[in-house]
Amino acid sequence: MSPLAKLLEAALFASSRPLTVGELLTLEPEAGETAVRAGLAEIRDAYAAQDHGVELVEIAQGWQFLTRREYAEALDRAQFALRPRRLSPAALETLAIIAYRQPVGRVEVDEIRGVDSGAVIDKLLERGLVDVVTRGEGLGRPLLYGTTPQFLEILGLKDLDELPRLEELSVALRPPAPTEPE
Amino acid sequence: MSPLAKLLEAALFASSRPLTVGELLTLEPEAGETAVRAGLAEIRDAYAAQDHGVELVEIAQGWQFLTRREYAEALDRAQFALRPRRLSPAALETLAIIAYRQPVGRVEVDEIRGVDSGAVIDKLLERGLVDVVTRGEGLGRPLLYGTTPQFLEILGLKDLDELPRLEELSVALRPPAPTEPE
Amino acid sequence: MSAPTNAVVQEQSGFVVELEQFSGPLDLLLHLITEDELDITDLPIARIADQFLAVINELRLNQAADYLEMAARLLRIKAQLLLPRRLGEDEWEDPRAELVRRLLEYQQIRELVDWLGHAAARRAEQFGRGFRPEPPEAPPAPLVIELNDLLAAAERVIALIPEPVLHRVVPRPLDVEGATARIETVLATRERCGWLDVVGDHPTIVDVLSAFIALLELAKRGVLRLSQEGPFSPIVIERESPREAA
């Protein structure tokens, strides 16, 4: 592997979260973004070709080494690694709404779910899956929430564009804007 | 690499500590210790021969992947260069209130923001951006906060007078001059 | 996510609002609808309302405000549908419309939840690097604050401050009498009711205050009794002494 690729490999190996191209660039700023991208491709291909137990994956707007899927069960059984906690249905519901409506306020989430979502949102904040991104207009200027890179990370998504488009869903829904006032 | 070596590689990568041969054996008990040792040697040699940025090292009676020594410096440097931290909107709002209204108590900050600001103020204290400057009059002699020299330094300001005067600053953000009683 | 076998989750202080099957009243409704293969856009409200009430009684959800509110909504729609419609009334708006819209929207969310749950499960088949080297004694990451960001924050804060800075007395008296009459009307037909029943759908602050004072006054007079399950839980308004059948 090229010297730059080896340096990138070391950095990616040392990190327990995805690193963006921008972050990797700080390792050797004069290398330039193109070279970093080429280095990443070089590593990915080398690991694929040499048939390894880990692979380099593009995720959460960055890159990360992950173990290959086929070892999931064996690693799970051996418990050397920590499995992330599962999300409750309520948490997933709230995340789905925040992901699609961001930036969105708590009242809107409550309305769509039909239940109070304050406690769930607090938990998602605590886990770093959503964050306050701005404040809305109107009375009290409510806090508006959006998803974080960690959200992409736990779902294994490259970016938000990988979420299914609403038109692709089997439930057709008119865009939320032009409904009658409530 | 052999299937066993790939499984060992995945386990060593995902584990948060060095793994002993005995522990690795639990991944596939029927493989036998000799095969596990052979697998470990296979991984070590593969990483050495193909010229990687990481190496498999025998350490503390176990085995662990470590980045190569020659990258230590670059990685250390990147460690803090990786994520220049930014303040959350909530922290910025709180900081703005304290900057323009200092010395100011927590209750007052809460009132202006309409939410509990205790945790945010604690973080600002931790980061050295604000500090307790005095105690207020009245019940419980509340702690009053103000900004620190570090706050000025990060913003590149000589002193607080260099903070832009917002002509439209409304009464609540102006120094508590003789406003009319509510 | 896999089959709904999760243990009971206690989401709110004291209340078990999320049973293993349902994450809320909309979820329950949707469940009833799909179970009976009903057409969402042409809901048989009377039937659904009865089933909904039966289920929340059975699952003891009948103390959770969210479910109660939905039950009340269903009954109201049922009642509205029973009202005679005048002929030639083109502008008639189906009272079910809003509920149907919400159900469709919620159904869409459930579909996304399935997708997200599946994606999370797939991601969980892969493990990231477990070893985290102790960060060397490096200085903490540099903090970046742009003056513009600070000013933008200041502006947001300014906008938070309520409009009229000077206190002005608004010559709008509370309508305690009106509120009292309203409460009495509600309690004439029902043994107990909730806060929302006495303030109406879109109460102004004056409505809320009026109703509140009226409630306290009526409670003092011994006409009704107020109770609350716990802090911040819905206020229950009950007739003090059950009258002879009216």
GROMACS .gro file of C-alpha atoms in nm, chain A residues 4-70:
model
   67
    4LEU     CA    1  -0.054   0.771   0.256
    5ALA     CA    2  -0.286   0.468   0.248
    6LYS     CA    3  -0.096   0.312   0.536
    7LEU     CA    4  -0.126   0.629   0.742
    8LEU     CA    5  -0.500   0.646   0.667
    9GLU     CA    6  -0.534   0.277   0.754
   10ALA     CA    7  -0.367   0.336   1.090
   11ALA     CA    8  -0.595   0.631   1.165
   12LEU     CA    9  -0.912   0.446   1.063
   13PHE     CA   10  -0.802   0.143   1.262
   14ALA     CA   11  -0.742   0.351   1.572
   15SER     CA   12  -1.080   0.520   1.557
   16SER     CA   13  -1.397   0.369   1.696
   17ARG     CA   14  -1.615   0.599   1.488
   18PRO     CA   15  -1.628   0.692   1.118
   19LEU     CA   16  -1.379   0.956   1.009
   20THR     CA   17  -1.468   1.203   0.735
   21VAL     CA   18  -1.237   1.286   0.447
   22GLY     CA   19  -1.194   1.629   0.603
   23GLU     CA   20  -1.082   1.479   0.931
   24LEU     CA   21  -0.844   1.238   0.758
   25LEU     CA   22  -0.702   1.528   0.565
   26THR     CA   23  -0.572   1.681   0.890
   27LEU     CA   24  -0.329   1.387   0.911
   28GLU     CA   25  -0.144   1.520   0.614
   29PRO     CA   26  -0.296   1.842   0.491
   30GLU     CA   27  -0.063   1.885   0.198
   31ALA     CA   28  -0.177   1.552   0.052
   32GLY     CA   29  -0.500   1.700  -0.081
   33GLU     CA   30  -0.851   1.561  -0.087
   34THR     CA   31  -0.812   1.370  -0.414
   35ALA     CA   32  -0.514   1.176  -0.281
   36VAL     CA   33  -0.699   1.096   0.042
   37ARG     CA   34  -0.996   0.963  -0.156
   38ALA     CA   35  -0.765   0.756  -0.373
   39GLY     CA   36  -0.594   0.621  -0.060
   40LEU     CA   37  -0.932   0.521   0.086
   41ALA     CA   38  -1.023   0.336  -0.232
   42GLU     CA   39  -0.685   0.165  -0.225
   43ILE     CA   40  -0.740   0.039   0.130
   44ARG     CA   41  -1.094  -0.074   0.058
   45ASP     CA   42  -0.983  -0.269  -0.246
   46ALA     CA   43  -0.684  -0.423  -0.070
   47TYR     CA   44  -0.901  -0.552   0.215
   48ALA     CA   45  -1.157  -0.687  -0.029
   49ALA     CA   46  -0.900  -0.854  -0.252
   50GLN     CA   47  -0.696  -1.008   0.029
   51ASP     CA   48  -1.002  -1.159   0.182
   52HIS     CA   49  -1.006  -1.018   0.536
   53GLY     CA   50  -1.237  -1.046   0.836
   54VAL     CA   51  -1.286  -0.669   0.835
   55GLU     CA   52  -1.383  -0.428   0.558
   56LEU     CA   53  -1.364  -0.055   0.498
   57VAL     CA   54  -1.716   0.088   0.474
   58GLU     CA   55  -1.845   0.428   0.371
   59ILE     CA   56  -2.081   0.538   0.647
   60ALA     CA   57  -2.216   0.850   0.819
   61GLN     CA   58  -2.045   1.082   0.573
   62GLY     CA   59  -1.717   0.916   0.655
   63TRP     CA   60  -1.525   0.590   0.648
   64GLN     CA   61  -1.494   0.317   0.906
   65PHE     CA   62  -1.349  -0.032   0.940
   66LEU     CA   63  -1.618  -0.281   1.038
   67THR     CA   64  -1.615  -0.656   1.088
   68ARG     CA   65  -1.776  -0.850   0.808
   69ARG     CA   66  -2.140  -0.947   0.848
   70GLU     CA   67  -2.075  -1.320   0.842
   0.00000   0.00000   0.00000
